[in-house]
Amino acid sequence: MAQPLCRAAALVEGAARGFVFGTNAARQAVFVLRYDGEIRAYRNACPHQGTPLEIVPDAFFDAEGRFLVCRTHGAQFRPADGFCIAGPCAGRSLTPAPVRVEDGMLVLDEVD
Ligand code: FES
């Protein structure tokens, strides 16, 4: 099943936004971002311990807007591909989430 997220135009350069669907075993958490003009989406689970990256809602980027940061232990990820460049999970990557733009809306595919 596909899940509409938000209008693609609402996701401005350097912005990120988190979404949670379902409960218990069916719970899914993802976040979307726009970086270098491209929209990306990842599962909101740090490769280190599986916890969500953000503490403050939608605060996925560092202060400079260069890297995504896990607020639990400070891992840093490249926005373009989710690769961890520093922190306890250096060398691992965030898991991409399947999003597409349909009629101006960001849509997440494969939602249970
Ligand atoms: S849980 Fe993300 S760096 Fe430890």
PDB file of N, CA and C and ligand atoms in Angstrom:
ATOM      1  N   MET A   1       0.848  -1.181   0.000  1.00  0.00           N
ATOM      2  CA  MET A   1       0.000   0.000   0.000  1.00  0.00           C
ATOM      3  C   MET A   1       0.887   1.236   0.000  1.00  0.00           C
ATOM      4  N   ALA A   2       0.475   2.254  -0.710  1.00  0.00           N
ATOM      5  CA  ALA A   2       1.228   3.507  -0.759  1.00  0.00           C
ATOM      6  C   ALA A   2       0.664   4.493   0.265  1.00  0.00           C
ATOM      7  N   GLN A   3       1.568   5.261   0.856  1.00  0.00           N
ATOM      8  CA  GLN A   3       1.182   6.217   1.893  1.00  0.00           C
ATOM      9  C   GLN A   3       1.591   7.626   1.472  1.00  0.00           C
ATOM     10  N   PRO A   4       0.644   8.547   1.232  1.00  0.00           N
ATOM     11  CA  PRO A   4       1.011   9.943   0.962  1.00  0.00           C
ATOM     12  C   PRO A   4       1.682  10.561   2.190  1.00  0.00           C
ATOM     13  N   LEU A   5       2.718  11.379   1.956  1.00  0.00           N
ATOM     14  CA  LEU A   5       3.447  11.990   3.070  1.00  0.00           C
ATOM     15  C   LEU A   5       3.172  13.489   3.176  1.00  0.00           C
ATOM     16  N   CYS A   6       3.573  14.236   2.152  1.00  0.00           N
ATOM     17  CA  CYS A   6       3.379  15.681   2.152  1.00  0.00           C
ATOM     18  C   CYS A   6       3.592  16.171   0.726  1.00  0.00           C
ATOM     19  N   ARG A   7       3.304  17.423   0.487  1.00  0.00           N
ATOM     20  CA  ARG A   7       3.562  17.985  -0.833  1.00  0.00           C
ATOM     21  C   ARG A   7       5.069  18.076  -1.036  1.00  0.00           C
ATOM     22  N   ALA A   8       5.539  17.669  -2.190  1.00  0.00           N
ATOM     23  CA  ALA A   8       6.975  17.694  -2.469  1.00  0.00           C
ATOM     24  C   ALA A   8       7.526  19.110  -2.380  1.00  0.00           C
ATOM     25  N   ALA A   9       6.759  20.090  -2.822  1.00  0.00           N
ATOM     26  CA  ALA A   9       7.217  21.475  -2.803  1.00  0.00           C
ATOM     27  C   ALA A   9       7.374  22.012  -1.383  1.00  0.00           C
ATOM     28  N   ALA A  10       6.717  21.373  -0.412  1.00  0.00           N
ATOM     29  CA  ALA A  10       6.821  21.820   0.976  1.00  0.00           C
ATOM     30  C   ALA A  10       8.155  21.431   1.589  1.00  0.00           C
ATOM     31  N   LEU A  11       8.845  20.522   0.952  1.00  0.00           N
ATOM     32  CA  LEU A  11      10.134  20.068   1.466  1.00  0.00           C
ATOM     33  C   LEU A  11      11.221  20.902   0.781  1.00  0.00           C
ATOM     34  N   VAL A  12      11.568  21.999   1.398  1.00  0.00           N
ATOM     35  CA  VAL A  12      12.526  22.925   0.792  1.00  0.00           C
ATOM     36  C   VAL A  12      13.956  22.409   0.982  1.00  0.00           C
ATOM     37  N   GLU A  13      14.879  22.988   0.232  1.00  0.00           N
ATOM     38  CA  GLU A  13      16.285  22.593   0.317  1.00  0.00           C
ATOM     39  C   GLU A  13      16.779  22.664   1.775  1.00  0.00           C
ATOM     40  N   GLY A  14      17.407  21.599   2.224  1.00  0.00           N
ATOM     41  CA  GLY A  14      17.971  21.559   3.571  1.00  0.00           C
ATOM     42  C   GLY A  14      16.980  21.183   4.660  1.00  0.00           C
ATOM     43  N   ALA A  15      15.751  20.901   4.274  1.00  0.00           N
ATOM     44  CA  ALA A  15      14.737  20.537   5.270  1.00  0.00           C
ATOM     45  C   ALA A  15      14.580  19.023   5.332  1.00  0.00           C
ATOM     46  N   ALA A  16      14.136  18.556   6.471  1.00  0.00           N
ATOM     47  CA  ALA A  16      13.825  17.141   6.647  1.00  0.00           C
ATOM     48  C   ALA A  16      12.555  17.036   7.476  1.00  0.00           C
ATOM     49  N   ARG A  17      11.877  15.910   7.303  1.00  0.00           N
ATOM     50  CA  ARG A  17      10.616  15.740   8.023  1.00  0.00           C
ATOM     51  C   ARG A  17      10.401  14.267   8.315  1.00  0.00           C
ATOM     52  N   GLY A  18      10.014  13.963   9.540  1.00  0.00           N
ATOM     53  CA  GLY A  18       9.803  12.584   9.944  1.00  0.00           C
ATOM     54  C   GLY A  18       8.334  12.192   9.936  1.00  0.00           C
ATOM     55  N   PHE A  19       8.089  10.894   9.704  1.00  0.00           N
ATOM     56  CA  PHE A  19       6.727  10.352   9.683  1.00  0.00           C
ATOM     57  C   PHE A  19       6.726   9.001  10.378  1.00  0.00           C
ATOM     58  N   VAL A  20       5.645   8.714  11.079  1.00  0.00           N
ATOM     59  CA  VAL A  20       5.484   7.423  11.741  1.00  0.00           C
ATOM     60  C   VAL A  20       4.120   6.874  11.360  1.00  0.00           C
ATOM     61  N   PHE A  21       4.095   5.587  11.003  1.00  0.00           N
ATOM     62  CA  PHE A  21       2.841   4.920  10.631  1.00  0.00           C
ATOM     63  C   PHE A  21       2.692   3.653  11.442  1.00  0.00           C
ATOM     64  N   GLY A  22       1.458   3.309  11.725  1.00  0.00           N
ATOM     65  CA  GLY A  22       1.176   2.031  12.356  1.00  0.00           C
ATOM     66  C   GLY A  22       1.586   1.995  13.814  1.00  0.00           C
ATOM     67  N   THR A  23       1.319   0.883  14.446  1.00  0.00           N
ATOM     68  CA  THR A  23       1.639   0.703  15.856  1.00  0.00           C
ATOM     69  C   THR A  23       2.227  -0.689  16.066  1.00  0.00           C
ATOM     70  N   ASN A  24       2.896  -0.845  17.171  1.00  0.00           N
ATOM     71  CA  ASN A  24       3.480  -2.123  17.596  1.00  0.00           C
ATOM     72  C   ASN A  24       4.309  -2.746  16.474  1.00  0.00           C
ATOM     73  N   ALA A  25       4.046  -4.002  16.111  1.00  0.00           N
ATOM     74  CA  ALA A  25       4.865  -4.684  15.113  1.00  0.00           C
ATOM     75  C   ALA A  25       4.746  -4.061  13.731  1.00  0.00           C
ATOM     76  N   ALA A  26       3.649  -3.349  13.473  1.00  0.00           N
ATOM     77  CA  ALA A  26       3.439  -2.728  12.164  1.00  0.00           C
ATOM     78  C   ALA A  26       3.975  -1.299  12.107  1.00  0.00           C
ATOM     79  N   ARG A  27       4.619  -0.843  13.183  1.00  0.00           N
ATOM     80  CA  ARG A  27       5.099   0.536  13.227  1.00  0.00           C
ATOM     81  C   ARG A  27       6.236   0.735  12.215  1.00  0.00           C
ATOM     82  N   GLN A  28       6.146   1.833  11.463  1.00  0.00           N
ATOM     83  CA  GLN A  28       7.203   2.206  10.525  1.00  0.00           C
ATOM     84  C   GLN A  28       7.527   3.673  10.727  1.00  0.00           C
ATOM     85  N   ALA A  29       8.806   3.986  10.780  1.00  0.00           N
ATOM     86  CA  ALA A  29       9.253   5.374  10.916  1.00  0.00           C
ATOM     87  C   ALA A  29      10.215   5.681   9.778  1.00  0.00           C
ATOM     88  N   VAL A  30       9.958   6.747   9.072  1.00  0.00           N
ATOM     89  CA  VAL A  30      10.809   7.173   7.967  1.00  0.00           C
ATOM     90  C   VAL A  30      11.020   8.681   8.090  1.00  0.00           C
ATOM     91  N   PHE A  31      12.031   9.172   7.391  1.00  0.00           N
ATOM     92  CA  PHE A  31      12.150  10.618   7.234  1.00  0.00           C
ATOM     93  C   PHE A  31      12.567  10.929   5.809  1.00  0.00           C
ATOM     94  N   VAL A  32      12.130  12.094   5.366  1.00  0.00           N
ATOM     95  CA  VAL A  32      12.431  12.542   4.010  1.00  0.00           C
ATOM     96  C   VAL A  32      13.211  13.837   4.115  1.00  0.00           C
ATOM     97  N   LEU A  33      14.003  14.121   3.102  1.00  0.00           N
ATOM     98  CA  LEU A  33      14.804  15.343   3.101  1.00  0.00           C
ATOM     99  C   LEU A  33      15.033  15.789   1.670  1.00  0.00           C
ATOM    100  N   ARG A  34      15.377  17.054   1.532  1.00  0.00           N
ATOM    101  CA  ARG A  34      15.826  17.565   0.234  1.00  0.00           C
ATOM    102  C   ARG A  34      17.240  18.091   0.410  1.00  0.00           C
ATOM    103  N   TYR A  35      18.137  17.566  -0.418  1.00  0.00           N
ATOM    104  CA  TYR A  35      19.551  17.943  -0.325  1.00  0.00           C
ATOM    105  C   TYR A  35      20.112  17.999  -1.737  1.00  0.00           C
ATOM    106  N   ASP A  36      20.784  19.089  -2.064  1.00  0.00           N
ATOM    107  CA  ASP A  36      21.278  19.308  -3.431  1.00  0.00           C
ATOM    108  C   ASP A  36      20.154  19.139  -4.451  1.00  0.00           C
ATOM    109  N   GLY A  37      18.970  19.548  -4.077  1.00  0.00           N
ATOM    110  CA  GLY A  37      17.834  19.531  -4.986  1.00  0.00           C
ATOM    111  C   GLY A  37      17.126  18.191  -5.102  1.00  0.00           C
ATOM    112  N   GLU A  38      17.716  17.161  -4.522  1.00  0.00           N
ATOM    113  CA  GLU A  38      17.139  15.816  -4.638  1.00  0.00           C
ATOM    114  C   GLU A  38      16.403  15.424  -3.357  1.00  0.00           C
ATOM    115  N   ILE A  39      15.300  14.761  -3.523  1.00  0.00           N
ATOM    116  CA  ILE A  39      14.562  14.239  -2.384  1.00  0.00           C
ATOM    117  C   ILE A  39      15.048  12.824  -2.084  1.00  0.00           C
ATOM    118  N   ARG A  40      15.330  12.572  -0.820  1.00  0.00           N
ATOM    119  CA  ARG A  40      15.763  11.247  -0.354  1.00  0.00           C
ATOM    120  C   ARG A  40      14.867  10.845   0.808  1.00  0.00           C
ATOM    121  N   ALA A  41      14.845   9.560   1.081  1.00  0.00           N
ATOM    122  CA  ALA A  41      14.091   9.071   2.244  1.00  0.00           C
ATOM    123  C   ALA A  41      14.831   7.891   2.846  1.00  0.00           C
ATOM    124  N   TYR A  42      14.807   7.827   4.161  1.00  0.00           N
ATOM    125  CA  TYR A  42      15.467   6.742   4.896  1.00  0.00           C
ATOM    126  C   TYR A  42      14.557   6.263   6.012  1.00  0.00           C
ATOM    127  N   ARG A  43      14.752   5.010   6.398  1.00  0.00           N
ATOM    128  CA  ARG A  43      14.121   4.519   7.610  1.00  0.00           C
ATOM    129  C   ARG A  43      14.720   5.285   8.781  1.00  0.00           C
ATOM    130  N   ASN A  44      13.889   5.670   9.720  1.00  0.00           N
ATOM    131  CA  ASN A  44      14.384   6.448  10.856  1.00  0.00           C
ATOM    132  C   ASN A  44      14.866   5.509  11.956  1.00  0.00           C
ATOM    133  N   ALA A  45      15.968   4.840  11.657  1.00  0.00           N
ATOM    134  CA  ALA A  45      16.566   3.892  12.601  1.00  0.00           C
ATOM    135  C   ALA A  45      18.084   3.954  12.420  1.00  0.00           C
ATOM    136  N   CYS A  46      18.773   4.334  13.466  1.00  0.00           N
ATOM    137  CA  CYS A  46      20.231   4.433  13.400  1.00  0.00           C
ATOM    138  C   CYS A  46      20.833   3.028  13.280  1.00  0.00           C
ATOM    139  N   PRO A  47      21.818   2.840  12.397  1.00  0.00           N
ATOM    140  CA  PRO A  47      22.449   1.511  12.281  1.00  0.00           C
ATOM    141  C   PRO A  47      23.148   1.070  13.558  1.00  0.00           C
ATOM    142  N   HIS A  48      23.441   2.006  14.455  1.00  0.00           N
ATOM    143  CA  HIS A  48      24.131   1.645  15.691  1.00  0.00           C
ATOM    144  C   HIS A  48      23.224   0.863  16.630  1.00  0.00           C
ATOM    145  N   GLN A  49      22.101   1.452  17.031  1.00  0.00           N
ATOM    146  CA  GLN A  49      21.225   0.774  17.996  1.00  0.00           C
ATOM    147  C   GLN A  49      19.780   0.698  17.554  1.00  0.00           C
ATOM    148  N   GLY A  50      19.490   1.180  16.364  1.00  0.00           N
ATOM    149  CA  GLY A  50      18.130   1.072  15.851  1.00  0.00           C
ATOM    150  C   GLY A  50      17.160   2.115  16.349  1.00  0.00           C
ATOM    151  N   THR A  51      17.656   3.077  17.104  1.00  0.00           N
ATOM    152  CA  THR A  51      16.774   4.112  17.641  1.00  0.00           C
ATOM    153  C   THR A  51      16.559   5.213  16.604  1.00  0.00           C
ATOM    154  N   PRO A  52      15.493   6.014  16.766  1.00  0.00           N
ATOM    155  CA  PRO A  52      15.297   7.149  15.857  1.00  0.00           C
ATOM    156  C   PRO A  52      16.473   8.116  15.943  1.00  0.00           C
ATOM    157  N   LEU A  53      16.765   8.779  14.835  1.00  0.00           N
ATOM    158  CA  LEU A  53      17.899   9.706  14.828  1.00  0.00           C
ATOM    159  C   LEU A  53      17.616  10.970  15.626  1.00  0.00           C
ATOM    160  N   GLU A  54      16.402  11.491  15.491  1.00  0.00           N
ATOM    161  CA  GLU A  54      16.130  12.812  16.051  1.00  0.00           C
ATOM    162  C   GLU A  54      15.515  12.717  17.446  1.00  0.00           C
ATOM    163  N   ILE A  55      15.678  13.811  18.198  1.00  0.00           N
ATOM    164  CA  ILE A  55      14.993  13.957  19.486  1.00  0.00           C
ATOM    165  C   ILE A  55      13.951  15.057  19.340  1.00  0.00           C
ATOM    166  N   VAL A  56      14.389  16.192  18.812  1.00  0.00           N
ATOM    167  CA  VAL A  56      13.454  17.277  18.482  1.00  0.00           C
ATOM    168  C   VAL A  56      12.820  16.934  17.131  1.00  0.00           C
ATOM    169  N   PRO A  57      11.490  17.024  17.005  1.00  0.00           N
ATOM    170  CA  PRO A  57      10.849  16.653  15.741  1.00  0.00           C
ATOM    171  C   PRO A  57      11.477  17.335  14.523  1.00  0.00           C
ATOM    172  N   ASP A  58      11.774  16.541  13.516  1.00  0.00           N
ATOM    173  CA  ASP A  58      12.273  16.992  12.216  1.00  0.00           C
ATOM    174  C   ASP A  58      13.697  17.562  12.256  1.00  0.00           C
ATOM    175  N   ALA A  59      14.392  17.480  13.384  1.00  0.00           N
ATOM    176  CA  ALA A  59      15.767  17.994  13.490  1.00  0.00           C
ATOM    177  C   ALA A  59      16.743  16.862  13.142  1.00  0.00           C
ATOM    178  N   PHE A  60      16.887  16.584  11.851  1.00  0.00           N
ATOM    179  CA  PHE A  60      17.761  15.505  11.385  1.00  0.00           C
ATOM    180  C   PHE A  60      19.127  16.033  10.944  1.00  0.00           C
ATOM    181  N   PHE A  61      19.189  17.279  10.486  1.00  0.00           N
ATOM    182  CA  PHE A  61      20.449  17.854   9.991  1.00  0.00           C
ATOM    183  C   PHE A  61      21.253  18.473  11.141  1.00  0.00           C
ATOM    184  N   ASP A  62      22.589  18.531  10.924  1.00  0.00           N
ATOM    185  CA  ASP A  62      23.424  19.269  11.867  1.00  0.00           C
ATOM    186  C   ASP A  62      23.205  20.773  11.657  1.00  0.00           C
ATOM    187  N   ALA A  63      23.855  21.578  12.488  1.00  0.00           N
ATOM    188  CA  ALA A  63      23.620  23.021  12.464  1.00  0.00           C
ATOM    189  C   ALA A  63      24.010  23.638  11.127  1.00  0.00           C
ATOM    190  N   GLU A  64      25.000  23.044  10.459  1.00  0.00           N
ATOM    191  CA  GLU A  64      25.465  23.582   9.179  1.00  0.00           C
ATOM    192  C   GLU A  64      24.658  23.050   7.999  1.00  0.00           C
ATOM    193  N   GLY A  65      23.804  22.075   8.242  1.00  0.00           N
ATOM    194  CA  GLY A  65      23.018  21.492   7.161  1.00  0.00           C
ATOM    195  C   GLY A  65      23.820  20.590   6.248  1.00  0.00           C
ATOM    196  N   ARG A  66      24.964  20.104   6.715  1.00  0.00           N
ATOM    197  CA  ARG A  66      25.843  19.280   5.863  1.00  0.00           C
ATOM    198  C   ARG A  66      25.620  17.793   6.068  1.00  0.00           C
ATOM    199  N   PHE A  67      25.346  17.384   7.298  1.00  0.00           N
ATOM    200  CA  PHE A  67      25.206  15.961   7.604  1.00  0.00           C
ATOM    201  C   PHE A  67      23.940  15.711   8.410  1.00  0.00           C
ATOM    202  N   LEU A  68      23.444  14.475   8.298  1.00  0.00           N
ATOM    203  CA  LEU A  68      22.379  14.003   9.185  1.00  0.00           C
ATOM    204  C   LEU A  68      23.050  13.506  10.453  1.00  0.00           C
ATOM    205  N   VAL A  69      22.417  13.698  11.585  1.00  0.00           N
ATOM    206  CA  VAL A  69      23.036  13.359  12.865  1.00  0.00           C
ATOM    207  C   VAL A  69      22.088  12.503  13.691  1.00  0.00           C
ATOM    208  N   CYS A  70      22.634  11.442  14.267  1.00  0.00           N
ATOM    209  CA  CYS A  70      21.893  10.694  15.278  1.00  0.00           C
ATOM    210  C   CYS A  70      22.170  11.355  16.620  1.00  0.00           C
ATOM    211  N   ARG A  71      21.124  11.790  17.266  1.00  0.00           N
ATOM    212  CA  ARG A  71      21.289  12.564  18.513  1.00  0.00           C
ATOM    213  C   ARG A  71      21.634  11.682  19.709  1.00  0.00           C
ATOM    214  N   THR A  72      21.550  10.360  19.557  1.00  0.00           N
ATOM    215  CA  THR A  72      21.831   9.500  20.702  1.00  0.00           C
ATOM    216  C   THR A  72      23.325   9.455  21.012  1.00  0.00           C
ATOM    217  N   HIS A  73      24.150   9.168  20.006  1.00  0.00           N
ATOM    218  CA  HIS A  73      25.599   9.101  20.233  1.00  0.00           C
ATOM    219  C   HIS A  73      26.375   9.875  19.185  1.00  0.00           C
ATOM    220  N   GLY A  74      25.713  10.661  18.374  1.00  0.00           N
ATOM    221  CA  GLY A  74      26.395  11.597  17.488  1.00  0.00           C
ATOM    222  C   GLY A  74      26.862  11.084  16.145  1.00  0.00           C
ATOM    223  N   ALA A  75      26.403   9.938  15.694  1.00  0.00           N
ATOM    224  CA  ALA A  75      26.806   9.463  14.365  1.00  0.00           C
ATOM    225  C   ALA A  75      26.406  10.490  13.301  1.00  0.00           C
ATOM    226  N   GLN A  76      27.270  10.645  12.287  1.00  0.00           N
ATOM    227  CA  GLN A  76      27.014  11.580  11.193  1.00  0.00           C
ATOM    228  C   GLN A  76      26.879  10.809   9.885  1.00  0.00           C
ATOM    229  N   PHE A  77      25.883  11.171   9.096  1.00  0.00           N
ATOM    230  CA  PHE A  77      25.566  10.481   7.843  1.00  0.00           C
ATOM    231  C   PHE A  77      25.529  11.481   6.698  1.00  0.00           C
ATOM    232  N   ARG A  78      26.009  11.040   5.522  1.00  0.00           N
ATOM    233  CA  ARG A  78      25.893  11.884   4.335  1.00  0.00           C
ATOM    234  C   ARG A  78      24.434  11.902   3.890  1.00  0.00           C
ATOM    235  N   PRO A  79      23.854  13.079   3.656  1.00  0.00           N
ATOM    236  CA  PRO A  79      22.453  13.131   3.229  1.00  0.00           C
ATOM    237  C   PRO A  79      22.202  12.440   1.894  1.00  0.00           C
ATOM    238  N   ALA A  80      23.179  12.492   0.993  1.00  0.00           N
ATOM    239  CA  ALA A  80      22.944  11.999  -0.359  1.00  0.00           C
ATOM    240  C   ALA A  80      22.795  10.486  -0.438  1.00  0.00           C
ATOM    241  N   ASP A  81      23.482   9.762   0.465  1.00  0.00           N
ATOM    242  CA  ASP A  81      23.410   8.296   0.372  1.00  0.00           C
ATOM    243  C   ASP A  81      23.262   7.595   1.724  1.00  0.00           C
ATOM    244  N   GLY A  82      23.212   8.369   2.818  1.00  0.00           N
ATOM    245  CA  GLY A  82      22.999   7.777   4.129  1.00  0.00           C
ATOM    246  C   GLY A  82      24.209   7.094   4.724  1.00  0.00           C
ATOM    247  N   PHE A  83      25.370   7.251   4.097  1.00  0.00           N
ATOM    248  CA  PHE A  83      26.584   6.586   4.588  1.00  0.00           C
ATOM    249  C   PHE A  83      27.088   7.289   5.845  1.00  0.00           C
ATOM    250  N   CYS A  84      27.432   6.504   6.862  1.00  0.00           N
ATOM    251  CA  CYS A  84      27.917   7.054   8.139  1.00  0.00           C
ATOM    252  C   CYS A  84      29.410   7.328   8.033  1.00  0.00           C
ATOM    253  N   ILE A  85      29.768   8.609   8.209  1.00  0.00           N
ATOM    254  CA  ILE A  85      31.180   9.005   8.070  1.00  0.00           C
ATOM    255  C   ILE A  85      31.873   9.143   9.410  1.00  0.00           C
ATOM    256  N   ALA A  86      31.119   9.174  10.517  1.00  0.00           N
ATOM    257  CA  ALA A  86      31.732   9.321  11.837  1.00  0.00           C
ATOM    258  C   ALA A  86      30.753   8.842  12.893  1.00  0.00           C
ATOM    259  N   GLY A  87      31.320   8.302  13.994  1.00  0.00           N
ATOM    260  CA  GLY A  87      30.479   7.836  15.086  1.00  0.00           C
ATOM    261  C   GLY A  87      30.564   6.335  15.231  1.00  0.00           C
ATOM    262  N   PRO A  88      29.782   5.778  16.148  1.00  0.00           N
ATOM    263  CA  PRO A  88      29.903   4.353  16.468  1.00  0.00           C
ATOM    264  C   PRO A  88      29.494   3.403  15.340  1.00  0.00           C
ATOM    265  N   CYS A  89      28.792   3.891  14.336  1.00  0.00           N
ATOM    266  CA  CYS A  89      28.431   3.028  13.206  1.00  0.00           C
ATOM    267  C   CYS A  89      29.101   3.481  11.911  1.00  0.00           C
ATOM    268  N   ALA A  90      30.283   4.111  12.038  1.00  0.00           N
ATOM    269  CA  ALA A  90      31.023   4.564  10.846  1.00  0.00           C
ATOM    270  C   ALA A  90      31.208   3.408   9.872  1.00  0.00           C
ATOM    271  N   GLY A  91      30.959   3.682   8.609  1.00  0.00           N
ATOM    272  CA  GLY A  91      31.089   2.659   7.574  1.00  0.00           C
ATOM    273  C   GLY A  91      29.793   1.943   7.257  1.00  0.00           C
ATOM    274  N   ARG A  92      28.773   2.128   8.098  1.00  0.00           N
ATOM    275  CA  ARG A  92      27.470   1.534   7.805  1.00  0.00           C
ATOM    276  C   ARG A  92      26.578   2.630   7.210  1.00  0.00           C
ATOM    277  N   SER A  93      25.355   2.269   6.852  1.00  0.00           N
ATOM    278  CA  SER A  93      24.475   3.226   6.165  1.00  0.00           C
ATOM    279  C   SER A  93      23.057   3.154   6.695  1.00  0.00           C
ATOM    280  N   LEU A  94      22.379   4.280   6.596  1.00  0.00           N
ATOM    281  CA  LEU A  94      20.938   4.294   6.809  1.00  0.00           C
ATOM    282  C   LEU A  94      20.277   3.464   5.713  1.00  0.00           C
ATOM    283  N   THR A  95      19.100   2.942   6.007  1.00  0.00           N
ATOM    284  CA  THR A  95      18.361   2.147   5.027  1.00  0.00           C
ATOM    285  C   THR A  95      17.451   3.057   4.213  1.00  0.00           C
ATOM    286  N   PRO A  96      17.625   3.076   2.894  1.00  0.00           N
ATOM    287  CA  PRO A  96      16.741   3.912   2.061  1.00  0.00           C
ATOM    288  C   PRO A  96      15.284   3.462   2.188  1.00  0.00           C
ATOM    289  N   ALA A  97      14.387   4.411   2.034  1.00  0.00           N
ATOM    290  CA  ALA A  97      12.947   4.120   2.011  1.00  0.00           C
ATOM    291  C   ALA A  97      12.420   4.497   0.621  1.00  0.00           C
ATOM    292  N   PRO A  98      11.478   3.731   0.102  1.00  0.00           N
ATOM    293  CA  PRO A  98      11.004   3.955  -1.275  1.00  0.00           C
ATOM    294  C   PRO A  98       9.966   5.070  -1.363  1.00  0.00           C
ATOM    295  N   VAL A  99      10.426   6.242  -1.769  1.00  0.00           N
ATOM    296  CA  VAL A  99       9.490   7.348  -1.973  1.00  0.00           C
ATOM    297  C   VAL A  99       9.524   7.785  -3.432  1.00  0.00           C
ATOM    298  N   ARG A 100       8.425   8.349  -3.863  1.00  0.00           N
ATOM    299  CA  ARG A 100       8.325   8.894  -5.214  1.00  0.00           C
ATOM    300  C   ARG A 100       7.386  10.086  -5.163  1.00  0.00           C
ATOM    301  N   VAL A 101       7.413  10.886  -6.225  1.00  0.00           N
ATOM    302  CA  VAL A 101       6.522  12.032  -6.344  1.00  0.00           C
ATOM    303  C   VAL A 101       5.406  11.660  -7.303  1.00  0.00           C
ATOM    304  N   GLU A 102       4.182  11.849  -6.843  1.00  0.00           N
ATOM    305  CA  GLU A 102       3.010  11.550  -7.664  1.00  0.00           C
ATOM    306  C   GLU A 102       2.030  12.708  -7.552  1.00  0.00           C
ATOM    307  N   ASP A 103       1.777  13.365  -8.656  1.00  0.00           N
ATOM    308  CA  ASP A 103       0.872  14.527  -8.668  1.00  0.00           C
ATOM    309  C   ASP A 103       1.274  15.555  -7.615  1.00  0.00           C
ATOM    310  N   GLY A 104       2.582  15.769  -7.486  1.00  0.00           N
ATOM    311  CA  GLY A 104       3.076  16.782  -6.551  1.00  0.00           C
ATOM    312  C   GLY A 104       3.184  16.325  -5.116  1.00  0.00           C
ATOM    313  N   MET A 105       2.740  15.099  -4.833  1.00  0.00           N
ATOM    314  CA  MET A 105       2.802  14.577  -3.464  1.00  0.00           C
ATOM    315  C   MET A 105       3.957  13.584  -3.326  1.00  0.00           C
ATOM    316  N   LEU A 106       4.619  13.626  -2.189  1.00  0.00           N
ATOM    317  CA  LEU A 106       5.578  12.586  -1.856  1.00  0.00           C
ATOM    318  C   LEU A 106       4.799  11.380  -1.364  1.00  0.00           C
ATOM    319  N   VAL A 107       5.107  10.227  -1.930  1.00  0.00           N
ATOM    320  CA  VAL A 107       4.372   9.005  -1.582  1.00  0.00           C
ATOM    321  C   VAL A 107       5.380   7.951  -1.177  1.00  0.00           C
ATOM    322  N   LEU A 108       5.132   7.311  -0.055  1.00  0.00           N
ATOM    323  CA  LEU A 108       5.962   6.200   0.410  1.00  0.00           C
ATOM    324  C   LEU A 108       5.308   4.906  -0.037  1.00  0.00           C
ATOM    325  N   ASP A 109       6.079   4.090  -0.744  1.00  0.00           N
ATOM    326  CA  ASP A 109       5.570   2.789  -1.191  1.00  0.00           C
ATOM    327  C   ASP A 109       5.859   1.727  -0.136  1.00  0.00           C
ATOM    328  N   GLU A 110       5.205   0.611  -0.298  1.00  0.00           N
ATOM    329  CA  GLU A 110       5.471  -0.575   0.531  1.00  0.00           C
ATOM    330  C   GLU A 110       5.150  -0.359   2.002  1.00  0.00           C
ATOM    331  N   VAL A 111       4.114   0.426   2.293  1.00  0.00           N
ATOM    332  CA  VAL A 111       3.641   0.547   3.663  1.00  0.00           C
ATOM    333  C   VAL A 111       2.688  -0.598   3.922  1.00  0.00           C
ATOM    334  N   ASP A 112       2.890  -1.291   5.033  1.00  0.00           N
ATOM    335  CA  ASP A 112       2.031  -2.427   5.371  1.00  0.00           C
ATOM    336  C   ASP A 112       0.620  -1.969   5.701  1.00  0.00           C
TER     337      ASP A 112
HETATM  338  S1  FES B   1      22.108   5.030  18.322  1.00  0.00           S
HETATM  339 FE1  FES B   1      22.769   6.395  16.758  1.00  0.00          FE
HETATM  340  S2  FES B   1      24.837   6.767  17.205  1.00  0.00           S
HETATM  341 FE2  FES B   1      24.196   5.373  18.729  1.00  0.00          FE
END
